[in-house]
Steps between C-alpha positions, in 0.01 A plus 500: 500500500674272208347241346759189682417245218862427351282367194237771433243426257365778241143620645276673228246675640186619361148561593220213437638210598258220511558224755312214491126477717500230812837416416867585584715574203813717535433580865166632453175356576148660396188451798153693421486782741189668573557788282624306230833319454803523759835344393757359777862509425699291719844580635812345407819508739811644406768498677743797513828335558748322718487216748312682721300767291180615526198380275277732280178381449431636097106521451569764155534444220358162396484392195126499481501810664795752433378804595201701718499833352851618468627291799723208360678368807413401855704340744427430859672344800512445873445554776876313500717475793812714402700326748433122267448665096781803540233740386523678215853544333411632146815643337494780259320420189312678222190651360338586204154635355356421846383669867570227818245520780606425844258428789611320835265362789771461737900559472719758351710546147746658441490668125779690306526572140651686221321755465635633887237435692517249837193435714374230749201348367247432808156344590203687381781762300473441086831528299455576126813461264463640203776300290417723195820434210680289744554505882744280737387456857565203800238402743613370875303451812646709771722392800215495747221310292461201679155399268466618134147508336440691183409540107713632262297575167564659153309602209570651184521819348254570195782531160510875515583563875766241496816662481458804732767558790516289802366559855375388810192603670399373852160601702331394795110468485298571751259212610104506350282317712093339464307290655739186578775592304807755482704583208806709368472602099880527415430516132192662277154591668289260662230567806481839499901574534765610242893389521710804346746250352495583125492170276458634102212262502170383670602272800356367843712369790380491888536251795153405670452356819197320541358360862356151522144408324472846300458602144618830364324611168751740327392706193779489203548695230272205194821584238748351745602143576552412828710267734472372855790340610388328849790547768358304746135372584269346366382758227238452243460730211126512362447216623779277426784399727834656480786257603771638748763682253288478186328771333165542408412691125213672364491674179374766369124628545464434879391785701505316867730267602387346808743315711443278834651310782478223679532445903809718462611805427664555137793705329434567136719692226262653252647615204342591147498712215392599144620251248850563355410414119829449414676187479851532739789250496633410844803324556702486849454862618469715143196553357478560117371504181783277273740243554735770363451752795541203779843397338541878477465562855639151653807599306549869609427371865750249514782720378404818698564216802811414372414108421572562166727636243320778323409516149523700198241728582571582859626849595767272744852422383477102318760356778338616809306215759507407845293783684236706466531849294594788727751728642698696260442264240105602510609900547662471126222336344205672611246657282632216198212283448495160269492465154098477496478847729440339802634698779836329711503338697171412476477291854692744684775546775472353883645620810816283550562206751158317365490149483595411086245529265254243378585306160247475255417159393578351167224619187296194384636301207206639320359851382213694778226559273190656606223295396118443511 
Protein backbone atom coordinates (compact mmCIF):
# COMPACT_ATOMS: atom_id res chain seq x y z
CA UNK A 1 0.00 0.00 0.00
CA UNK A 2 1.22 3.86 -0.61
CA UNK A 3 1.28 6.23 1.80
CA UNK A 4 -2.02 8.63 0.07
CA UNK A 5 -0.88 11.83 1.96
CA UNK A 6 -0.19 14.32 -1.06
CA UNK A 7 1.87 16.24 1.77
CA UNK A 8 3.98 13.56 3.51
CA UNK A 9 5.83 14.56 6.45
CA UNK A 10 9.56 13.22 7.19
CA UNK A 11 9.14 10.38 10.04
CA UNK A 12 12.49 9.65 11.96
CA UNK A 13 12.35 6.73 13.66
CA UNK A 14 14.32 5.47 16.44
CA UNK A 15 14.05 3.39 19.47
CA UNK A 16 13.28 5.11 23.06
CA UNK A 17 10.86 7.38 22.52
CA UNK A 18 9.46 8.80 25.64
CA UNK A 19 5.83 9.91 25.63
CA UNK A 20 4.53 11.65 28.27
CA UNK A 21 2.78 9.54 31.63
CA UNK A 22 -1.28 10.13 32.08
CA UNK A 23 -1.19 12.31 29.25
CA UNK A 24 -1.68 12.38 25.41
CA UNK A 25 1.11 13.97 23.50
CA UNK A 26 1.76 13.05 19.85
CA UNK A 27 -0.91 10.35 19.81
CA UNK A 28 0.36 8.46 22.62
CA UNK A 29 -0.84 8.20 26.05
CA UNK A 30 1.08 6.32 29.02
CA UNK A 31 -1.55 4.20 31.76
CA UNK A 32 0.33 1.95 34.55
CA UNK A 33 -0.27 -1.58 33.54
CA UNK A 34 0.15 -4.28 35.90
CA UNK A 35 3.47 -5.31 34.74
CA UNK A 36 4.70 -1.99 34.48
CA UNK A 37 3.97 0.75 31.93
CA UNK A 38 1.70 0.23 28.68
CA UNK A 39 1.62 3.09 26.11
CA UNK A 40 -1.63 3.64 23.78
CA UNK A 41 -1.16 5.11 20.43
CA UNK A 42 -4.21 6.31 18.91
CA UNK A 43 -5.16 6.09 15.26
CA UNK A 44 -5.34 8.79 12.88
CA UNK A 45 -7.53 8.54 9.56
CA UNK A 46 -6.17 8.86 6.29
CA UNK A 47 -7.84 8.83 3.56
CA UNK A 48 -6.56 7.16 0.35
CA UNK A 49 -8.10 9.24 -2.33
CA UNK A 50 -11.03 10.36 -4.39
CA UNK A 51 -14.61 11.34 -3.70
CA UNK A 52 -15.45 8.17 -2.74
CA UNK A 53 -12.17 6.45 -1.40
CA UNK A 54 -11.61 4.37 1.24
CA UNK A 55 -10.13 5.50 4.73
CA UNK A 56 -6.92 4.04 6.39
CA UNK A 57 -6.91 4.22 9.86
CA UNK A 58 -2.73 4.95 10.58
CA UNK A 59 -1.97 3.77 14.30
CA UNK A 60 2.30 3.62 13.26
CA UNK A 61 4.39 5.58 13.44
CA UNK A 62 3.61 8.37 15.93
CA UNK A 63 5.68 10.72 16.76
CA UNK A 64 6.04 9.63 20.32
CA UNK A 65 6.24 6.32 19.19
CA UNK A 66 7.94 5.58 15.70
CA UNK A 67 8.77 2.28 15.83
CA UNK A 68 8.12 -1.39 17.80
CA UNK A 69 11.09 -3.32 16.97
CA UNK A 70 11.77 -2.98 13.33
CA UNK A 71 8.07 -2.41 12.41
CA UNK A 72 7.63 1.35 11.35
CA UNK A 73 4.23 1.43 9.70
CA UNK A 74 0.73 0.15 10.40
CA UNK A 75 -2.30 0.85 8.68
CA UNK A 76 -5.69 -0.63 9.16
CA UNK A 77 -9.15 -0.35 7.64
CA UNK A 78 -12.64 -1.76 7.25
CA UNK A 79 -14.68 -3.76 7.28
CA UNK A 80 -15.87 -1.05 4.30
CA UNK A 81 -18.62 -1.64 1.96
CA UNK A 82 -16.87 -1.87 -1.51
CA UNK A 83 -20.00 -1.08 -3.17
CA UNK A 84 -19.92 2.91 -1.12
CA UNK A 85 -15.59 3.46 -0.65
CA UNK A 86 -14.53 1.73 -4.27
CA UNK A 87 -12.16 -0.48 -2.34
CA UNK A 88 -8.82 -0.39 -2.75
CA UNK A 89 -7.37 1.23 -6.03
CA UNK A 90 -3.61 1.67 -5.17
CA UNK A 91 -1.66 2.36 -8.39
CA UNK A 92 1.84 1.31 -8.89
CA UNK A 93 4.19 2.95 -6.58
CA UNK A 94 7.60 2.33 -5.01
CA UNK A 95 9.75 0.84 -2.37
CA UNK A 96 12.82 1.12 -0.75
CA UNK A 97 14.96 -0.34 2.29
CA UNK A 98 11.68 -1.91 3.48
CA UNK A 99 9.48 -5.49 3.63
CA UNK A 100 5.31 -4.69 3.42
CA UNK A 101 3.17 -7.08 5.45
CA UNK A 102 -0.22 -7.87 4.26
CA UNK A 103 -2.92 -9.53 6.43
CA UNK A 104 -6.78 -9.42 5.53
CA UNK A 105 -9.83 -10.53 7.83
CA UNK A 106 -12.21 -10.54 5.11
CA UNK A 107 -11.90 -9.60 1.18
CA UNK A 108 -9.42 -10.22 -1.50
CA UNK A 109 -6.29 -8.13 -3.21
CA UNK A 110 -5.12 -8.31 -5.95
CA UNK A 111 -1.03 -7.80 -5.92
CA UNK A 112 1.44 -7.45 -8.90
CA UNK A 113 4.88 -6.13 -8.93
CA UNK A 114 8.13 -5.72 -10.60
CA UNK A 115 9.85 -8.17 -9.64
CA UNK A 116 7.15 -10.76 -11.77
CA UNK A 117 5.33 -12.05 -9.31
CA UNK A 118 1.14 -11.68 -9.12
CA UNK A 119 -0.85 -13.22 -6.27
CA UNK A 120 -4.29 -12.72 -4.56
CA UNK A 121 -3.77 -11.78 -1.11
CA UNK A 122 -6.60 -13.60 1.13
CA UNK A 123 -7.98 -13.90 4.75
CA UNK A 124 -5.82 -15.75 7.13
CA UNK A 125 -2.93 -15.94 3.92
CA UNK A 126 0.33 -13.46 4.84
CA UNK A 127 1.99 -11.62 1.86
CA UNK A 128 5.61 -10.48 2.50
CA UNK A 129 7.25 -7.97 -0.07
CA UNK A 130 10.53 -7.71 0.21
CA UNK A 131 11.14 -4.17 -1.55
CA UNK A 132 14.94 -4.68 -1.07
CA UNK A 133 16.89 -1.66 -3.56
CA UNK A 134 13.61 -0.63 -4.91
CA UNK A 135 10.34 -2.43 -5.89
CA UNK A 136 7.04 -1.08 -7.81
CA UNK A 137 3.82 -2.89 -7.03
CA UNK A 138 -0.31 -1.82 -7.10
CA UNK A 139 -2.74 -3.10 -4.62
CA UNK A 140 -6.68 -3.59 -5.73
CA UNK A 141 -9.49 -5.41 -4.09
CA UNK A 142 -10.81 -7.97 -6.43
CA UNK A 143 -14.07 -7.92 -8.55
CA UNK A 144 -16.03 -10.04 -6.14
CA UNK A 145 -15.07 -8.36 -2.68
CA UNK A 146 -18.13 -6.99 -1.62
CA UNK A 147 -16.46 -6.11 2.23
CA UNK A 148 -12.70 -5.31 2.63
CA UNK A 149 -11.06 -5.68 6.14
CA UNK A 150 -7.32 -5.80 6.50
CA UNK A 151 -3.71 -4.43 7.70
CA UNK A 152 -1.11 -3.60 5.57
CA UNK A 153 2.24 -3.17 7.66
CA UNK A 154 5.99 -2.49 6.98
CA UNK A 155 9.11 -2.45 8.83
CA UNK A 156 12.55 -1.84 8.08
CA UNK A 157 15.48 -3.55 7.09
CA UNK A 158 18.59 -3.36 9.57
CA UNK A 159 21.49 -0.99 7.21
CA UNK A 160 23.29 -4.04 5.96
CA UNK A 161 20.37 -6.17 4.55
CA UNK A 162 18.91 -3.23 2.82
CA UNK A 163 19.72 -3.42 -0.64
CA UNK A 164 19.34 -7.17 -1.43
CA UNK A 165 17.00 -8.25 -4.48
CA UNK A 166 13.31 -8.03 -4.35
CA UNK A 167 10.66 -10.72 -3.68
CA UNK A 168 7.51 -11.79 -2.52
CA UNK A 169 6.77 -14.46 -0.13
CA UNK A 170 3.16 -15.55 0.80
CA UNK A 171 2.15 -18.46 3.48
CA UNK A 172 -0.82 -19.63 5.04
CA UNK A 173 -0.63 -20.56 8.85
CA UNK A 174 -2.29 -23.03 10.24
CA UNK A 175 -4.58 -22.05 13.26
CA UNK A 176 -3.03 -22.61 17.17
CA UNK A 177 -5.66 -22.91 19.53
CA UNK A 178 -5.95 -22.73 23.92
CA UNK A 179 -8.24 -22.45 26.19
CA UNK A 180 -10.67 -19.56 24.79
CA UNK A 181 -8.68 -18.43 22.14
CA UNK A 182 -7.39 -19.40 18.49
CA UNK A 183 -4.58 -17.94 16.65
CA UNK A 184 -2.56 -17.98 13.28
CA UNK A 185 1.41 -16.86 13.71
CA UNK A 186 2.06 -15.43 10.14
CA UNK A 187 5.33 -13.92 11.18
CA UNK A 188 8.25 -15.08 13.87
CA UNK A 189 7.49 -17.76 16.67
CA UNK A 190 4.99 -17.33 19.20
CA UNK A 191 2.87 -20.27 21.19
CA UNK A 192 4.64 -23.05 20.35
CA UNK A 193 4.49 -22.53 16.29
CA UNK A 194 7.12 -21.26 13.75
CA UNK A 195 6.14 -19.22 10.35
CA UNK A 196 8.90 -20.21 7.63
CA UNK A 197 8.73 -16.67 6.23
CA UNK A 198 12.37 -15.46 6.47
CA UNK A 199 12.58 -11.71 7.81
CA UNK A 200 16.71 -10.91 8.27
CA UNK A 201 15.63 -9.93 11.71
CA UNK A 202 13.77 -10.91 14.99
CA UNK A 203 9.96 -10.27 14.36
CA UNK A 204 6.43 -11.40 15.71
CA UNK A 205 3.15 -11.13 13.76
CA UNK A 206 -0.14 -13.41 14.47
CA UNK A 207 -3.97 -12.78 14.53
CA UNK A 208 -5.71 -13.98 17.90
CA UNK A 209 -9.15 -14.60 18.42
CA UNK A 210 -10.26 -14.33 21.78
CA UNK A 211 -13.99 -15.49 23.11
CA UNK A 212 -15.90 -13.26 25.50
CA UNK A 213 -14.66 -12.77 29.36
CA UNK A 214 -11.14 -14.63 28.81
CA UNK A 215 -7.55 -13.78 29.32
CA UNK A 216 -4.76 -15.36 27.36
CA UNK A 217 -1.24 -15.14 29.09
CA UNK A 218 1.33 -15.39 26.19
CA UNK A 219 5.08 -15.83 26.96
CA UNK A 220 7.40 -13.36 24.70
CA UNK A 221 10.68 -13.40 23.98
CA UNK A 222 11.91 -10.21 27.38
CA UNK A 223 14.40 -8.55 24.41
CA UNK A 224 11.39 -7.79 22.22
CA UNK A 225 8.84 -4.99 22.25
CA UNK A 226 5.55 -5.78 21.63
CA UNK A 227 2.23 -4.42 20.08
CA UNK A 228 -1.45 -5.28 20.30
CA UNK A 229 -3.38 -3.61 17.91
CA UNK A 230 -7.19 -4.36 19.08
CA UNK A 231 -9.41 -5.17 15.89
CA UNK A 232 -12.44 -5.28 17.53
CA UNK A 233 -13.60 -5.85 21.26
CA UNK A 234 -13.12 -4.68 24.08
CA UNK A 235 -9.39 -5.74 24.74
CA UNK A 236 -7.28 -4.90 27.67
CA UNK A 237 -3.60 -5.41 27.69
CA UNK A 238 -2.14 -6.01 31.35
CA UNK A 239 -4.64 -4.52 32.56
CA UNK A 240 -5.31 -1.47 30.69
CA UNK A 241 -7.94 -0.90 28.04
CA UNK A 242 -7.15 -0.98 24.43
CA UNK A 243 -9.45 1.37 22.34
CA UNK A 244 -11.01 -0.13 19.07
CA UNK A 245 -8.12 0.50 16.33
CA UNK A 246 -5.43 1.58 18.76
CA UNK A 247 -2.50 -0.29 19.77
CA UNK A 248 -1.31 -1.24 22.92
CA UNK A 249 2.93 -1.15 23.62
CA UNK A 250 5.15 -2.76 25.97
CA UNK A 251 8.80 -2.57 25.91
CA UNK A 252 11.36 -4.44 26.45
CA UNK A 253 11.86 -6.89 29.57
CA UNK A 254 8.30 -8.39 29.66
CA UNK A 255 8.11 -12.04 29.59
CA UNK A 256 4.03 -12.41 29.67
CA UNK A 257 1.82 -10.32 28.07
CA UNK A 258 -1.55 -11.00 29.25
CA UNK A 259 -4.44 -9.81 27.25
CA UNK A 260 -8.41 -9.90 28.08
CA UNK A 261 -11.88 -9.31 26.89
CA UNK A 262 -14.84 -8.07 27.73
CA UNK A 263 -18.58 -9.56 27.11
CA UNK A 264 -17.31 -10.13 23.57
CA UNK A 265 -15.18 -11.85 21.69
CA UNK A 266 -11.89 -9.94 20.39
CA UNK A 267 -9.54 -9.78 17.21
CA UNK A 268 -6.04 -8.69 18.06
CA UNK A 269 -2.84 -8.15 15.73
CA UNK A 270 0.20 -8.88 17.81
CA UNK A 271 3.25 -7.84 16.42
CA UNK A 272 6.83 -7.28 18.06
CA UNK A 273 10.35 -7.55 17.78
CA UNK A 274 13.97 -6.90 18.92
CA UNK A 275 14.77 -3.24 18.83
CA UNK A 276 16.13 -1.89 15.51
CA UNK A 277 19.00 0.43 17.06
CA UNK A 278 19.28 2.32 14.21
CA UNK A 279 17.74 5.51 13.52
CA UNK A 280 15.66 5.16 9.82
CA UNK A 281 14.25 8.11 7.85
CA UNK A 282 10.76 7.51 6.45
CA UNK A 283 9.20 9.62 4.05
CA UNK A 284 6.03 8.61 1.77
CA UNK A 285 6.91 4.96 0.97
CA UNK A 286 11.08 4.94 1.04
CA UNK A 287 12.76 4.27 3.92
CA UNK A 288 16.35 5.65 4.40
CA UNK A 289 19.17 6.82 5.99
CA UNK A 290 19.80 10.66 4.25
CA UNK A 291 17.87 13.21 2.69
CA UNK A 292 20.30 12.49 -0.18
CA UNK A 293 19.11 8.83 -0.82
CA UNK A 294 15.17 9.93 -0.65
CA UNK A 295 15.82 12.67 -3.38
CA UNK A 296 17.95 9.88 -4.89
CA UNK A 297 15.25 7.48 -5.17
CA UNK A 298 12.06 9.95 -5.61
CA UNK A 299 14.05 11.12 -8.59
CA UNK A 300 15.00 7.77 -10.29
CA UNK A 301 11.25 6.73 -9.64
CA UNK A 302 9.69 9.46 -11.26
CA UNK A 303 11.71 9.21 -14.45
CA UNK A 304 11.71 5.36 -14.74
CA UNK A 305 7.62 6.32 -14.84
CA UNK A 306 8.09 8.65 -17.38
CA UNK A 307 6.80 11.91 -15.28
CA UNK A 308 9.94 13.34 -15.75
CA UNK A 309 12.70 14.27 -18.01
CA UNK A 310 15.75 12.36 -16.93
CA UNK A 311 18.89 13.71 -15.71
CA UNK A 312 22.49 13.71 -16.17
CA UNK A 313 23.12 10.64 -14.51
CA UNK A 314 20.42 8.40 -15.86
CA UNK A 315 21.34 5.52 -18.22
CA UNK A 316 17.92 6.97 -20.34
CA UNK A 317 18.32 9.31 -23.29
CA UNK A 318 17.83 13.35 -21.66
CA UNK A 319 14.56 13.92 -24.01
CA UNK A 320 12.61 10.92 -23.19
CA UNK A 321 9.05 11.27 -20.81
CA UNK A 322 5.62 10.30 -21.00
CA UNK A 323 5.62 6.44 -20.11
CA UNK A 324 7.12 4.11 -18.20
CA UNK A 325 10.66 2.46 -19.31
CA UNK A 326 10.16 -0.70 -21.34
CA UNK A 327 9.97 -2.44 -24.57
CA UNK A 328 12.92 -2.17 -26.74
CA UNK A 329 13.96 0.85 -25.18
CA UNK A 330 14.63 -1.28 -21.76
CA UNK A 331 16.22 -4.37 -24.06
CA UNK A 332 19.18 -1.74 -25.06
CA UNK A 333 19.83 -0.52 -21.75
CA UNK A 334 19.94 -3.41 -19.61
CA UNK A 335 22.76 -4.37 -17.42
CA UNK A 336 23.80 -0.15 -17.45
CA UNK A 337 23.29 0.94 -14.02
CA UNK A 338 23.51 4.81 -12.67
CA UNK A 339 26.30 6.81 -12.07
CA UNK A 340 26.45 5.73 -8.20
CA UNK A 341 26.29 1.73 -9.31
CA UNK A 342 22.91 1.30 -8.61
CA UNK A 343 21.47 -1.27 -10.81
CA UNK A 344 18.59 0.11 -13.73
CA UNK A 345 16.07 0.42 -13.49
CA UNK A 346 16.01 0.19 -10.09
CA UNK A 347 11.92 0.01 -9.66
CA UNK A 348 11.49 -2.26 -12.43
CA UNK A 349 9.22 -3.14 -15.49
CA UNK A 350 5.20 -3.99 -15.23
CA UNK A 351 3.09 -6.05 -17.34
CA UNK A 352 1.37 -3.55 -19.73
CA UNK A 353 -2.34 -2.27 -19.72
CA UNK A 354 -1.93 -1.21 -15.78
CA UNK A 355 -3.58 1.66 -14.59
CA UNK A 356 -0.56 4.77 -14.74
CA UNK A 357 1.75 4.91 -12.14
CA UNK A 358 1.61 6.80 -8.89
CA UNK A 359 3.46 10.34 -8.71
CA UNK A 360 5.58 10.97 -5.95
CA UNK A 361 4.78 13.98 -4.00
CA UNK A 362 6.82 17.11 -3.90
CA UNK A 363 10.27 16.85 -1.28
CA UNK A 364 9.80 19.23 1.72
CA UNK A 365 11.20 22.75 1.37
CA UNK A 366 13.62 21.60 3.95
CA UNK A 367 16.52 18.93 4.37
CA UNK A 368 15.31 15.06 6.16
CA UNK A 369 17.71 14.85 8.85
CA UNK A 370 17.80 12.08 11.18
CA UNK A 371 17.79 13.36 14.54
CA UNK A 372 17.62 12.55 18.31
Amino acid sequence: MSNPEKNPQPTVCRPGAAPVRGGLRSGVVVVDGQDGPVEILEPRDVPLGGPRGMTVRRTLPQKGRSLIGAWCFLDSYGPDDVAATGGMKVARHPHTGLATVSWLFEGRIDHVDSAGNWATVRPGEVDLMNAGRGITHSEFSTADTSVLHGVQLWYAFPDADRFGEPSLDTHRPEPVSGEGFSARVFIGSLLGTTSPIATRLPLTGAELRIEPRTTVEIDVPPEHEHGALCVDGPLSLDGVEIPRHGIGFTGTGRFRLRLTTGEDAATVLLIGGAPLHEQILMWWNFVGRSHEEIETWRRAYMEEMGLVAPGPDSPLAPDRAGQPVGGAELDELLGTAYDDGRPFPQFGTFPPGQPDPLPAPELPNTVLRPRG
